[in-house]
Structures are given as structure tokens and as C-alpha cells.
Amino acid sequence: MKRSEFMRVLLKYVKSLPKDEVENIKSYYDELFTEAGVDLDDEVPDSFGNPKRVALEILAESEYLDEVEVKGERVAKEKKTNKWLIILLAILAVPVGIPAALAVLGGVVSVVLAVLAVIFGIGAMVVAPILVLIFSESLTVPTIVSLLGITIIALGFILLVVALGKWLIGLISQWISRKTLERKVQ
Amino acid sequence: MSFSISGPLLDFCVLALVEQEDTYGYELTQRLIEAIDISESTMYPVLRRLSKNRYLETYDKAIDGRNRRYYRITPEGIKLLKEYELDWETFKSQIDQITGGDEA
């Protein structure tokens, strides 16, 4: 096979590549042949191999490179937008976010305080009559009965609060599991 | 030679040769052919890959009224070459361990 034929076949199989890439291939092999002393009309030595095979090797290599490049670019872009989007949202959220966060914090603190107050109140209702019964020196039967009554009312309150708490917790956990299920389905 | 040299091993050889001195396609190919069994035209994909990944860079020199493209190793190329040298030592000793080549 002559050098001109070798080049014709080689370039025919790589013509799908970008123009500057084809130009690179042409100048590389032209240089190689000239350096090896193979003129356009000379026979190409066997050591140069088959031009179609050479073209396929080049194509395989360039496909691999472009794929990696495209993937790398896309991944990098997505990461960048995400980062900038998050920063932008964070900046925009500051004027609304800080008061909102304070309000939420205040709400949580007040609920916690309310719960503690109820527990403390009920606790006092249970303990106070018992203390009176122990330490008071002049106790009449009606006093004892009414003090015990208060304690029993307080115990009733405790049962009520426990029942109410159980119901509320059940409601909340049901809501959460429904939400996670919806997210999974989506 | 019954062992084929391609992929990272060929990259390793090319980087090592270019690191010694800047070289061009034909000279590089001839120096490789002296030692290993490769076809004269298979160096283009290797050089393109190494240049594309910036392990090598090219510059053109006018010789006898025509162009000759030289390849030069970059700092990244030198870094990769050092990694290959370490990997090669490990690989060599692993093969020696299996084949008993280190006992001689």
C-alpha cells in the first residue's frame, strides 16, 4: 500500500471527528512518514500496520476521552449551581429567616415551659396535701378527707395528661410516617 | 517478546522517554520499537491522550522547511511518572514473588 492510499483510508475512517482533530491526525502521520523517508508514492512498510486498524484505535481513544470530558463537565456544573443556589437562598433567607427562627424558638420554649408548669402543678397538688397530713398538728376528719380528695383529683389529672400525651404522640408519629411514605412513593 | 505493552504501561514508557529529553513522534516511536514490540503507527492515540490530559505539551519547530512537532513533559506529567515508577516497583515485586524471580 502506498503512503497516499494509507492516508486516504486513515482519514476516511476518522472523518467523523472534529475538523481540528482530523487535521492533527493528518499532520502527525504526514510528519511520521516524511521522517521515516516514506514518500507519497512509496510503499508503506508493514511495520506501520493497517490504516483502518489505526483509525479504529484513534476513534476508540477519542470516544473515551470525550465521554469522560462531557461527564466531568456536567458533574462540575451541577455541583457549582447547587453550591451557588444554596448560598443565594441562604442570603435571601436571612431577613425572614432570623425572625422566623426566633419565633419558632420562642414557641418551642413556651411549650416546654407550659408542659413543665403543668407537671409541677400536678406534682404540687399530689405532694402538698400529703405534707399537710404529715406535719399539721390539728387535723379534723373533714380536713383529712378533703386533703385526700385533692390528692386523688391530682392523680386523676396525671392519668388524663398521660392519656392525652399518648394520643398526641400517636397522632404526630402517624403524620410523620405518612409523610415519609409519600416521599418514598415520589 | 510475548508480553504486550499498552495502556498505562505504554504511557509510563512514553513519559519516561520524554522526561529524558523533548522528542518528536518519529524519534519517540523508533526508541520504543528498539525495546518493545509496537506498531509504528500506534503512538498517535497515546500522545493525544497524554497531551489532552496535560501530561505532555507540544511545540512546533521548523526543520528543513517543514514542521516537526515536539513533545515536552509537564509538571503534572512528572508527577504521574513518579507515581508510575512507584507502581512499577510494586508490580515488579509482586510478579517476582509469584514467579520466584527474586530468589535468583
PDB file of N, CA and C in Angstrom, chain B:
ATOM      1  N   MET B   1       9.031 -10.968  21.846  1.00  0.00           N
ATOM      2  CA  MET B   1       8.510 -10.539  23.155  1.00  0.00           C
ATOM      3  C   MET B   1       7.047 -10.961  23.264  1.00  0.00           C
ATOM      4  N   SER B   2       6.738 -11.778  24.267  1.00  0.00           N
ATOM      5  CA  SER B   2       5.375 -12.290  24.352  1.00  0.00           C
ATOM      6  C   SER B   2       4.456 -11.402  25.185  1.00  0.00           C
ATOM      7  N   PHE B   3       5.008 -10.401  25.882  1.00  0.00           N
ATOM      8  CA  PHE B   3       4.154  -9.525  26.706  1.00  0.00           C
ATOM      9  C   PHE B   3       3.772  -8.285  25.905  1.00  0.00           C
ATOM     10  N   SER B   4       2.490  -8.016  25.833  1.00  0.00           N
ATOM     11  CA  SER B   4       2.057  -6.829  25.098  1.00  0.00           C
ATOM     12  C   SER B   4       2.093  -5.616  26.026  1.00  0.00           C
ATOM     13  N   ILE B   5       2.540  -4.510  25.481  1.00  0.00           N
ATOM     14  CA  ILE B   5       2.628  -3.285  26.273  1.00  0.00           C
ATOM     15  C   ILE B   5       1.623  -2.291  25.730  1.00  0.00           C
ATOM     16  N   SER B   6       0.663  -1.931  26.574  1.00  0.00           N
ATOM     17  CA  SER B   6      -0.349  -0.970  26.134  1.00  0.00           C
ATOM     18  C   SER B   6      -0.883  -0.253  27.371  1.00  0.00           C
ATOM     19  N   GLY B   7      -1.808   0.653  27.168  1.00  0.00           N
ATOM     20  CA  GLY B   7      -2.459   1.350  28.280  1.00  0.00           C
ATOM     21  C   GLY B   7      -1.462   2.067  29.165  1.00  0.00           C
ATOM     22  N   PRO B   8      -1.616   1.948  30.502  1.00  0.00           N
ATOM     23  CA  PRO B   8      -0.775   2.689  31.444  1.00  0.00           C
ATOM     24  C   PRO B   8       0.716   2.353  31.310  1.00  0.00           C
ATOM     25  N   LEU B   9       1.005   1.104  30.947  1.00  0.00           N
ATOM     26  CA  LEU B   9       2.412   0.703  30.824  1.00  0.00           C
ATOM     27  C   LEU B   9       3.087   1.455  29.674  1.00  0.00           C
ATOM     28  N   LEU B  10       2.338   1.604  28.568  1.00  0.00           N
ATOM     29  CA  LEU B  10       2.861   2.354  27.427  1.00  0.00           C
ATOM     30  C   LEU B  10       2.984   3.843  27.785  1.00  0.00           C
ATOM     31  N   ASP B  11       1.985   4.372  28.495  1.00  0.00           N
ATOM     32  CA  ASP B  11       2.046   5.770  28.973  1.00  0.00           C
ATOM     33  C   ASP B  11       3.308   5.979  29.812  1.00  0.00           C
ATOM     34  N   PHE B  12       3.563   5.021  30.683  1.00  0.00           N
ATOM     35  CA  PHE B  12       4.739   5.057  31.561  1.00  0.00           C
ATOM     36  C   PHE B  12       6.020   5.156  30.724  1.00  0.00           C
ATOM     37  N   CYS B  13       6.151   4.279  29.717  1.00  0.00           N
ATOM     38  CA  CYS B  13       7.345   4.281  28.859  1.00  0.00           C
ATOM     39  C   CYS B  13       7.496   5.613  28.134  1.00  0.00           C
ATOM     40  N   VAL B  14       6.379   6.124  27.588  1.00  0.00           N
ATOM     41  CA  VAL B  14       6.437   7.376  26.833  1.00  0.00           C
ATOM     42  C   VAL B  14       6.849   8.528  27.750  1.00  0.00           C
ATOM     43  N   LEU B  15       6.235   8.609  28.924  1.00  0.00           N
ATOM     44  CA  LEU B  15       6.567   9.687  29.863  1.00  0.00           C
ATOM     45  C   LEU B  15       8.045   9.624  30.253  1.00  0.00           C
ATOM     46  N   ALA B  16       8.535   8.404  30.485  1.00  0.00           N
ATOM     47  CA  ALA B  16       9.936   8.243  30.894  1.00  0.00           C
ATOM     48  C   ALA B  16      10.874   8.727  29.792  1.00  0.00           C
ATOM     49  N   LEU B  17      10.553   8.401  28.530  1.00  0.00           N
ATOM     50  CA  LEU B  17      11.403   8.822  27.409  1.00  0.00           C
ATOM     51  C   LEU B  17      11.364  10.337  27.212  1.00  0.00           C
ATOM     52  N   VAL B  18      10.146  10.909  27.287  1.00  0.00           N
ATOM     53  CA  VAL B  18      10.018  12.355  27.060  1.00  0.00           C
ATOM     54  C   VAL B  18      10.667  13.133  28.201  1.00  0.00           C
ATOM     55  N   GLU B  19      10.665  12.525  29.395  1.00  0.00           N
ATOM     56  CA  GLU B  19      11.282  13.229  30.521  1.00  0.00           C
ATOM     57  C   GLU B  19      12.794  13.373  30.324  1.00  0.00           C
ATOM     58  N   GLN B  20      13.418  12.343  29.690  1.00  0.00           N
ATOM     59  CA  GLN B  20      14.865  12.411  29.433  1.00  0.00           C
ATOM     60  C   GLN B  20      15.208  13.593  28.539  1.00  0.00           C
ATOM     61  N   GLU B  21      14.427  13.743  27.434  1.00  0.00           N
ATOM     62  CA  GLU B  21      14.587  14.922  26.579  1.00  0.00           C
ATOM     63  C   GLU B  21      13.358  15.081  25.693  1.00  0.00           C
ATOM     64  N   ASP B  22      13.078  16.326  25.305  1.00  0.00           N
ATOM     65  CA  ASP B  22      11.957  16.586  24.400  1.00  0.00           C
ATOM     66  C   ASP B  22      12.152  15.782  23.124  1.00  0.00           C
ATOM     67  N   THR B  23      11.079  15.259  22.596  1.00  0.00           N
ATOM     68  CA  THR B  23      11.212  14.409  21.419  1.00  0.00           C
ATOM     69  C   THR B  23      10.014  14.572  20.493  1.00  0.00           C
ATOM     70  N   TYR B  24      10.114  14.023  19.283  1.00  0.00           N
ATOM     71  CA  TYR B  24       9.019  14.125  18.313  1.00  0.00           C
ATOM     72  C   TYR B  24       8.563  12.724  17.933  1.00  0.00           C
ATOM     73  N   GLY B  25       7.380  12.652  17.309  1.00  0.00           N
ATOM     74  CA  GLY B  25       6.698  11.390  17.042  1.00  0.00           C
ATOM     75  C   GLY B  25       7.589  10.284  16.507  1.00  0.00           C
ATOM     76  N   TYR B  26       8.327  10.594  15.423  1.00  0.00           N
ATOM     77  CA  TYR B  26       9.115   9.545  14.776  1.00  0.00           C
ATOM     78  C   TYR B  26      10.228   9.031  15.699  1.00  0.00           C
ATOM     79  N   GLU B  27      10.966   9.963  16.305  1.00  0.00           N
ATOM     80  CA  GLU B  27      12.071   9.575  17.176  1.00  0.00           C
ATOM     81  C   GLU B  27      11.574   8.742  18.360  1.00  0.00           C
ATOM     82  N   LEU B  28      10.478   9.205  18.952  1.00  0.00           N
ATOM     83  CA  LEU B  28       9.895   8.504  20.096  1.00  0.00           C
ATOM     84  C   LEU B  28       9.511   7.072  19.716  1.00  0.00           C
ATOM     85  N   THR B  29       8.842   6.960  18.545  1.00  0.00           N
ATOM     86  CA  THR B  29       8.423   5.647  18.060  1.00  0.00           C
ATOM     87  C   THR B  29       9.629   4.732  17.860  1.00  0.00           C
ATOM     88  N   GLN B  30      10.685   5.270  17.228  1.00  0.00           N
ATOM     89  CA  GLN B  30      11.884   4.457  16.976  1.00  0.00           C
ATOM     90  C   GLN B  30      12.510   3.972  18.279  1.00  0.00           C
ATOM     91  N   ARG B  31      12.574   4.861  19.260  1.00  0.00           N
ATOM     92  CA  ARG B  31      13.191   4.472  20.533  1.00  0.00           C
ATOM     93  C   ARG B  31      12.370   3.413  21.249  1.00  0.00           C
ATOM     94  N   LEU B  32      11.042   3.489  21.097  1.00  0.00           N
ATOM     95  CA  LEU B  32      10.179   2.468  21.719  1.00  0.00           C
ATOM     96  C   LEU B  32      10.321   1.136  20.988  1.00  0.00           C
ATOM     97  N   ILE B  33      10.366   1.206  19.658  1.00  0.00           N
ATOM     98  CA  ILE B  33      10.452  -0.017  18.862  1.00  0.00           C
ATOM     99  C   ILE B  33      11.749  -0.780  19.161  1.00  0.00           C
ATOM    100  N   GLU B  34      12.820  -0.020  19.458  1.00  0.00           N
ATOM    101  CA  GLU B  34      14.085  -0.662  19.836  1.00  0.00           C
ATOM    102  C   GLU B  34      13.887  -1.651  20.984  1.00  0.00           C
ATOM    103  N   ALA B  35      13.011  -1.288  21.924  1.00  0.00           N
ATOM    104  CA  ALA B  35      12.877  -2.078  23.145  1.00  0.00           C
ATOM    105  C   ALA B  35      11.611  -2.930  23.182  1.00  0.00           C
ATOM    106  N   ILE B  36      10.511  -2.435  22.670  1.00  0.00           N
ATOM    107  CA  ILE B  36       9.259  -3.186  22.796  1.00  0.00           C
ATOM    108  C   ILE B  36       8.575  -3.357  21.455  1.00  0.00           C
ATOM    109  N   ASP B  37       7.678  -4.328  21.445  1.00  0.00           N
ATOM    110  CA  ASP B  37       7.035  -4.724  20.197  1.00  0.00           C
ATOM    111  C   ASP B  37       5.759  -3.910  19.977  1.00  0.00           C
ATOM    112  N   ILE B  38       5.887  -2.759  19.293  1.00  0.00           N
ATOM    113  CA  ILE B  38       4.685  -1.996  18.944  1.00  0.00           C
ATOM    114  C   ILE B  38       4.728  -1.630  17.471  1.00  0.00           C
ATOM    115  N   SER B  39       3.541  -1.344  16.924  1.00  0.00           N
ATOM    116  CA  SER B  39       3.471  -0.933  15.523  1.00  0.00           C
ATOM    117  C   SER B  39       3.887   0.533  15.423  1.00  0.00           C
ATOM    118  N   GLU B  40       4.419   0.886  14.274  1.00  0.00           N
ATOM    119  CA  GLU B  40       4.984   2.215  14.096  1.00  0.00           C
ATOM    120  C   GLU B  40       3.922   3.321  14.173  1.00  0.00           C
ATOM    121  N   SER B  41       2.663   2.928  13.938  1.00  0.00           N
ATOM    122  CA  SER B  41       1.622   3.962  13.869  1.00  0.00           C
ATOM    123  C   SER B  41       0.723   4.032  15.108  1.00  0.00           C
ATOM    124  N   THR B  42       1.059   3.275  16.141  1.00  0.00           N
ATOM    125  CA  THR B  42       0.144   3.247  17.290  1.00  0.00           C
ATOM    126  C   THR B  42       0.416   4.345  18.319  1.00  0.00           C
ATOM    127  N   MET B  43       1.429   5.162  18.076  1.00  0.00           N
ATOM    128  CA  MET B  43       1.762   6.158  19.098  1.00  0.00           C
ATOM    129  C   MET B  43       0.823   7.360  19.117  1.00  0.00           C
ATOM    130  N   TYR B  44       0.136   7.613  18.007  1.00  0.00           N
ATOM    131  CA  TYR B  44      -0.699   8.813  17.972  1.00  0.00           C
ATOM    132  C   TYR B  44      -1.760   8.848  19.085  1.00  0.00           C
ATOM    133  N   PRO B  45      -2.561   7.787  19.256  1.00  0.00           N
ATOM    134  CA  PRO B  45      -3.570   7.830  20.330  1.00  0.00           C
ATOM    135  C   PRO B  45      -2.948   8.051  21.711  1.00  0.00           C
ATOM    136  N   VAL B  46      -1.791   7.445  21.933  1.00  0.00           N
ATOM    137  CA  VAL B  46      -1.122   7.579  23.234  1.00  0.00           C
ATOM    138  C   VAL B  46      -0.687   9.029  23.467  1.00  0.00           C
ATOM    139  N   LEU B  47      -0.045   9.611  22.444  1.00  0.00           N
ATOM    140  CA  LEU B  47       0.422  11.004  22.566  1.00  0.00           C
ATOM    141  C   LEU B  47      -0.756  11.972  22.703  1.00  0.00           C
ATOM    142  N   ARG B  48      -1.833  11.664  21.982  1.00  0.00           N
ATOM    143  CA  ARG B  48      -3.009  12.529  22.069  1.00  0.00           C
ATOM    144  C   ARG B  48      -3.611  12.484  23.481  1.00  0.00           C
ATOM    145  N   ARG B  49      -3.716  11.257  24.018  1.00  0.00           N
ATOM    146  CA  ARG B  49      -4.292  11.096  25.359  1.00  0.00           C
ATOM    147  C   ARG B  49      -3.441  11.842  26.389  1.00  0.00           C
ATOM    148  N   LEU B  50      -2.138  11.662  26.308  1.00  0.00           N
ATOM    149  CA  LEU B  50      -1.249  12.295  27.285  1.00  0.00           C
ATOM    150  C   LEU B  50      -1.265  13.821  27.146  1.00  0.00           C
ATOM    151  N   SER B  51      -1.388  14.318  25.903  1.00  0.00           N
ATOM    152  CA  SER B  51      -1.446  15.770  25.703  1.00  0.00           C
ATOM    153  C   SER B  51      -2.781  16.325  26.181  1.00  0.00           C
ATOM    154  N   LYS B  52      -3.844  15.595  25.829  1.00  0.00           N
ATOM    155  CA  LYS B  52      -5.192  16.032  26.203  1.00  0.00           C
ATOM    156  C   LYS B  52      -5.320  16.146  27.728  1.00  0.00           C
ATOM    157  N   ASN B  53      -4.710  15.206  28.441  1.00  0.00           N
ATOM    158  CA  ASN B  53      -4.766  15.235  29.909  1.00  0.00           C
ATOM    159  C   ASN B  53      -3.669  16.107  30.528  1.00  0.00           C
ATOM    160  N   ARG B  54      -2.951  16.824  29.659  1.00  0.00           N
ATOM    161  CA  ARG B  54      -1.926  17.806  30.064  1.00  0.00           C
ATOM    162  C   ARG B  54      -0.740  17.184  30.808  1.00  0.00           C
ATOM    163  N   TYR B  55      -0.423  15.933  30.465  1.00  0.00           N
ATOM    164  CA  TYR B  55       0.811  15.337  30.985  1.00  0.00           C
ATOM    165  C   TYR B  55       1.973  15.674  30.057  1.00  0.00           C
ATOM    166  N   LEU B  56       1.618  15.970  28.795  1.00  0.00           N
ATOM    167  CA  LEU B  56       2.607  16.404  27.813  1.00  0.00           C
ATOM    168  C   LEU B  56       2.104  17.689  27.179  1.00  0.00           C
ATOM    169  N   GLU B  57       3.029  18.519  26.697  1.00  0.00           N
ATOM    170  CA  GLU B  57       2.626  19.659  25.879  1.00  0.00           C
ATOM    171  C   GLU B  57       3.454  19.653  24.610  1.00  0.00           C
ATOM    172  N   THR B  58       2.951  20.328  23.586  1.00  0.00           N
ATOM    173  CA  THR B  58       3.620  20.267  22.278  1.00  0.00           C
ATOM    174  C   THR B  58       4.100  21.654  21.868  1.00  0.00           C
ATOM    175  N   TYR B  59       5.134  21.659  21.063  1.00  0.00           N
ATOM    176  CA  TYR B  59       5.553  22.883  20.399  1.00  0.00           C
ATOM    177  C   TYR B  59       6.125  22.518  19.035  1.00  0.00           C
ATOM    178  N   ASP B  60       6.033  23.428  18.092  1.00  0.00           N
ATOM    179  CA  ASP B  60       6.455  23.132  16.715  1.00  0.00           C
ATOM    180  C   ASP B  60       7.806  23.774  16.428  1.00  0.00           C
ATOM    181  N   LYS B  61       8.602  23.032  15.635  1.00  0.00           N
ATOM    182  CA  LYS B  61       9.929  23.517  15.270  1.00  0.00           C
ATOM    183  C   LYS B  61      10.074  23.332  13.763  1.00  0.00           C
ATOM    184  N   ALA B  62      10.577  24.358  13.086  1.00  0.00           N
ATOM    185  CA  ALA B  62      10.787  24.226  11.634  1.00  0.00           C
ATOM    186  C   ALA B  62      12.099  23.503  11.371  1.00  0.00           C
ATOM    187  N   ILE B  63      12.007  22.381  10.620  1.00  0.00           N
ATOM    188  CA  ILE B  63      13.191  21.596  10.266  1.00  0.00           C
ATOM    189  C   ILE B  63      13.186  21.419   8.746  1.00  0.00           C
ATOM    190  N   ASP B  64      14.237  21.855   8.050  1.00  0.00           N
ATOM    191  CA  ASP B  64      14.338  21.715   6.590  1.00  0.00           C
ATOM    192  C   ASP B  64      13.068  22.229   5.888  1.00  0.00           C
ATOM    193  N   GLY B  65      12.542  23.343   6.344  1.00  0.00           N
ATOM    194  CA  GLY B  65      11.384  23.937   5.680  1.00  0.00           C
ATOM    195  C   GLY B  65      10.061  23.259   5.963  1.00  0.00           C
ATOM    196  N   ARG B  66      10.061  22.295   6.867  1.00  0.00           N
ATOM    197  CA  ARG B  66       8.757  21.703   7.257  1.00  0.00           C
ATOM    198  C   ARG B  66       8.662  21.661   8.778  1.00  0.00           C
ATOM    199  N   ASN B  67       7.500  21.201   9.215  1.00  0.00           N
ATOM    200  CA  ASN B  67       7.207  21.282  10.641  1.00  0.00           C
ATOM    201  C   ASN B  67       7.503  19.974  11.363  1.00  0.00           C
ATOM    202  N   ARG B  68       8.035  20.122  12.554  1.00  0.00           N
ATOM    203  CA  ARG B  68       8.222  18.935  13.387  1.00  0.00           C
ATOM    204  C   ARG B  68       7.611  19.258  14.753  1.00  0.00           C
ATOM    205  N   ARG B  69       6.695  18.397  15.214  1.00  0.00           N
ATOM    206  CA  ARG B  69       6.011  18.658  16.488  1.00  0.00           C
ATOM    207  C   ARG B  69       6.746  17.948  17.631  1.00  0.00           C
ATOM    208  N   TYR B  70       7.217  18.733  18.572  1.00  0.00           N
ATOM    209  CA  TYR B  70       7.941  18.191  19.727  1.00  0.00           C
ATOM    210  C   TYR B  70       7.004  18.026  20.931  1.00  0.00           C
ATOM    211  N   TYR B  71       7.341  17.040  21.735  1.00  0.00           N
ATOM    212  CA  TYR B  71       6.582  16.800  22.972  1.00  0.00           C
ATOM    213  C   TYR B  71       7.483  17.050  24.169  1.00  0.00           C
ATOM    214  N   ARG B  72       6.897  17.731  25.161  1.00  0.00           N
ATOM    215  CA  ARG B  72       7.645  18.079  26.367  1.00  0.00           C
ATOM    216  C   ARG B  72       6.799  17.636  27.566  1.00  0.00           C
ATOM    217  N   ILE B  73       7.439  17.143  28.619  1.00  0.00           N
ATOM    218  CA  ILE B  73       6.680  16.693  29.791  1.00  0.00           C
ATOM    219  C   ILE B  73       6.311  17.904  30.650  1.00  0.00           C
ATOM    220  N   THR B  74       5.124  17.867  31.246  1.00  0.00           N
ATOM    221  CA  THR B  74       4.650  18.969  32.110  1.00  0.00           C
ATOM    222  C   THR B  74       4.889  18.581  33.577  1.00  0.00           C
ATOM    223  N   PRO B  75       4.752  19.518  34.515  1.00  0.00           N
ATOM    224  CA  PRO B  75       4.868  19.152  35.939  1.00  0.00           C
ATOM    225  C   PRO B  75       3.884  18.050  36.341  1.00  0.00           C
ATOM    226  N   GLU B  76       2.655  18.095  35.776  1.00  0.00           N
ATOM    227  CA  GLU B  76       1.689  17.017  36.065  1.00  0.00           C
ATOM    228  C   GLU B  76       2.203  15.687  35.516  1.00  0.00           C
ATOM    229  N   GLY B  77       2.837  15.767  34.340  1.00  0.00           N
ATOM    230  CA  GLY B  77       3.404  14.566  33.724  1.00  0.00           C
ATOM    231  C   GLY B  77       4.495  13.960  34.587  1.00  0.00           C
ATOM    232  N   ILE B  78       5.326  14.838  35.164  1.00  0.00           N
ATOM    233  CA  ILE B  78       6.403  14.342  36.036  1.00  0.00           C
ATOM    234  C   ILE B  78       5.812  13.682  37.273  1.00  0.00           C
ATOM    235  N   LYS B  79       4.741  14.288  37.784  1.00  0.00           N
ATOM    236  CA  LYS B  79       4.067  13.725  38.960  1.00  0.00           C
ATOM    237  C   LYS B  79       3.530  12.322  38.645  1.00  0.00           C
ATOM    238  N   LEU B  80       2.874  12.221  37.474  1.00  0.00           N
ATOM    239  CA  LEU B  80       2.315  10.923  37.059  1.00  0.00           C
ATOM    240  C   LEU B  80       3.434   9.906  36.867  1.00  0.00           C
ATOM    241  N   LEU B  81       4.538  10.354  36.290  1.00  0.00           N
ATOM    242  CA  LEU B  81       5.679   9.466  36.064  1.00  0.00           C
ATOM    243  C   LEU B  81       6.207   8.906  37.387  1.00  0.00           C
ATOM    244  N   LYS B  82       6.288   9.762  38.406  1.00  0.00           N
ATOM    245  CA  LYS B  82       6.756   9.303  39.727  1.00  0.00           C
ATOM    246  C   LYS B  82       5.802   8.256  40.306  1.00  0.00           C
ATOM    247  N   GLU B  83       4.491   8.495  40.105  1.00  0.00           N
ATOM    248  CA  GLU B  83       3.500   7.513  40.574  1.00  0.00           C
ATOM    249  C   GLU B  83       3.686   6.185  39.857  1.00  0.00           C
ATOM    250  N   TYR B  84       3.886   6.268  38.509  1.00  0.00           N
ATOM    251  CA  TYR B  84       4.080   5.049  37.730  1.00  0.00           C
ATOM    252  C   TYR B  84       5.328   4.307  38.200  1.00  0.00           C
ATOM    253  N   GLU B  85       6.383   5.058  38.539  1.00  0.00           N
ATOM    254  CA  GLU B  85       7.629   4.422  38.986  1.00  0.00           C
ATOM    255  C   GLU B  85       7.388   3.618  40.263  1.00  0.00           C
ATOM    256  N   LEU B  86       6.629   4.219  41.194  1.00  0.00           N
ATOM    257  CA  LEU B  86       6.307   3.504  42.444  1.00  0.00           C
ATOM    258  C   LEU B  86       5.452   2.273  42.160  1.00  0.00           C
ATOM    259  N   ASP B  87       4.408   2.486  41.309  1.00  0.00           N
ATOM    260  CA  ASP B  87       3.512   1.380  40.962  1.00  0.00           C
ATOM    261  C   ASP B  87       4.286   0.248  40.304  1.00  0.00           C
ATOM    262  N   TRP B  88       5.226   0.638  39.465  1.00  0.00           N
ATOM    263  CA  TRP B  88       6.001  -0.365  38.722  1.00  0.00           C
ATOM    264  C   TRP B  88       6.844  -1.210  39.670  1.00  0.00           C
ATOM    265  N   GLU B  89       7.457  -0.564  40.657  1.00  0.00           N
ATOM    266  CA  GLU B  89       8.258  -1.296  41.638  1.00  0.00           C
ATOM    267  C   GLU B  89       7.391  -2.325  42.369  1.00  0.00           C
ATOM    268  N   THR B  90       6.200  -1.873  42.781  1.00  0.00           N
ATOM    269  CA  THR B  90       5.270  -2.777  43.469  1.00  0.00           C
ATOM    270  C   THR B  90       4.888  -3.937  42.561  1.00  0.00           C
ATOM    271  N   PHE B  91       4.502  -3.583  41.323  1.00  0.00           N
ATOM    272  CA  PHE B  91       4.062  -4.588  40.363  1.00  0.00           C
ATOM    273  C   PHE B  91       5.162  -5.621  40.119  1.00  0.00           C
ATOM    274  N   LYS B  92       6.386  -5.116  39.924  1.00  0.00           N
ATOM    275  CA  LYS B  92       7.522  -5.984  39.631  1.00  0.00           C
ATOM    276  C   LYS B  92       7.760  -6.969  40.785  1.00  0.00           C
ATOM    277  N   SER B  93       7.717  -6.455  42.019  1.00  0.00           N
ATOM    278  CA  SER B  93       7.994  -7.345  43.148  1.00  0.00           C
ATOM    279  C   SER B  93       6.854  -8.352  43.350  1.00  0.00           C
ATOM    280  N   GLN B  94       5.622  -7.919  43.001  1.00  0.00           N
ATOM    281  CA  GLN B  94       4.506  -8.873  43.114  1.00  0.00           C
ATOM    282  C   GLN B  94       4.671 -10.021  42.132  1.00  0.00           C
ATOM    283  N   ILE B  95       5.036  -9.662  40.890  1.00  0.00           N
ATOM    284  CA  ILE B  95       5.228 -10.702  39.874  1.00  0.00           C
ATOM    285  C   ILE B  95       6.402 -11.605  40.269  1.00  0.00           C
ATOM    286  N   ASP B  96       7.487 -10.985  40.761  1.00  0.00           N
ATOM    287  CA  ASP B  96       8.655 -11.753  41.187  1.00  0.00           C
ATOM    288  C   ASP B  96       8.292 -12.720  42.308  1.00  0.00           C
ATOM    289  N   GLN B  97       7.442 -12.243  43.212  1.00  0.00           N
ATOM    290  CA  GLN B  97       7.020 -13.070  44.347  1.00  0.00           C
ATOM    291  C   GLN B  97       6.303 -14.335  43.855  1.00  0.00           C
ATOM    292  N   ILE B  98       5.449 -14.135  42.848  1.00  0.00           N
ATOM    293  CA  ILE B  98       4.694 -15.268  42.325  1.00  0.00           C
ATOM    294  C   ILE B  98       5.597 -16.219  41.544  1.00  0.00           C
ATOM    295  N   THR B  99       6.470 -15.646  40.711  1.00  0.00           N
ATOM    296  CA  THR B  99       7.253 -16.486  39.804  1.00  0.00           C
ATOM    297  C   THR B  99       8.588 -16.910  40.395  1.00  0.00           C
ATOM    298  N   GLY B 100       8.916 -16.371  41.577  1.00  0.00           N
ATOM    299  CA  GLY B 100      10.182 -16.743  42.206  1.00  0.00           C
ATOM    300  C   GLY B 100      11.379 -16.023  41.600  1.00  0.00           C
ATOM    301  N   GLY B 101      11.106 -14.936  40.887  1.00  0.00           N
ATOM    302  CA  GLY B 101      12.171 -14.193  40.206  1.00  0.00           C
ATOM    303  C   GLY B 101      13.110 -13.471  41.157  1.00  0.00           C
ATOM    304  N   ASP B 102      12.667 -13.297  42.434  1.00  0.00           N
ATOM    305  CA  ASP B 102      13.517 -12.551  43.367  1.00  0.00           C
ATOM    306  C   ASP B 102      14.486 -13.456  44.118  1.00  0.00           C
ATOM    307  N   GLU B 103      14.377 -14.785  43.888  1.00  0.00           N
ATOM    308  CA  GLU B 103      15.245 -15.697  44.632  1.00  0.00           C
ATOM    309  C   GLU B 103      16.626 -15.825  43.997  1.00  0.00           C
ATOM    310  N   ALA B 104      16.681 -15.554  42.713  1.00  0.00           N
ATOM    311  CA  ALA B 104      17.928 -15.759  41.985  1.00  0.00           C
ATOM    312  C   ALA B 104      19.046 -14.844  42.471  1.00  0.00           C
TER     313      ALA B 104
END
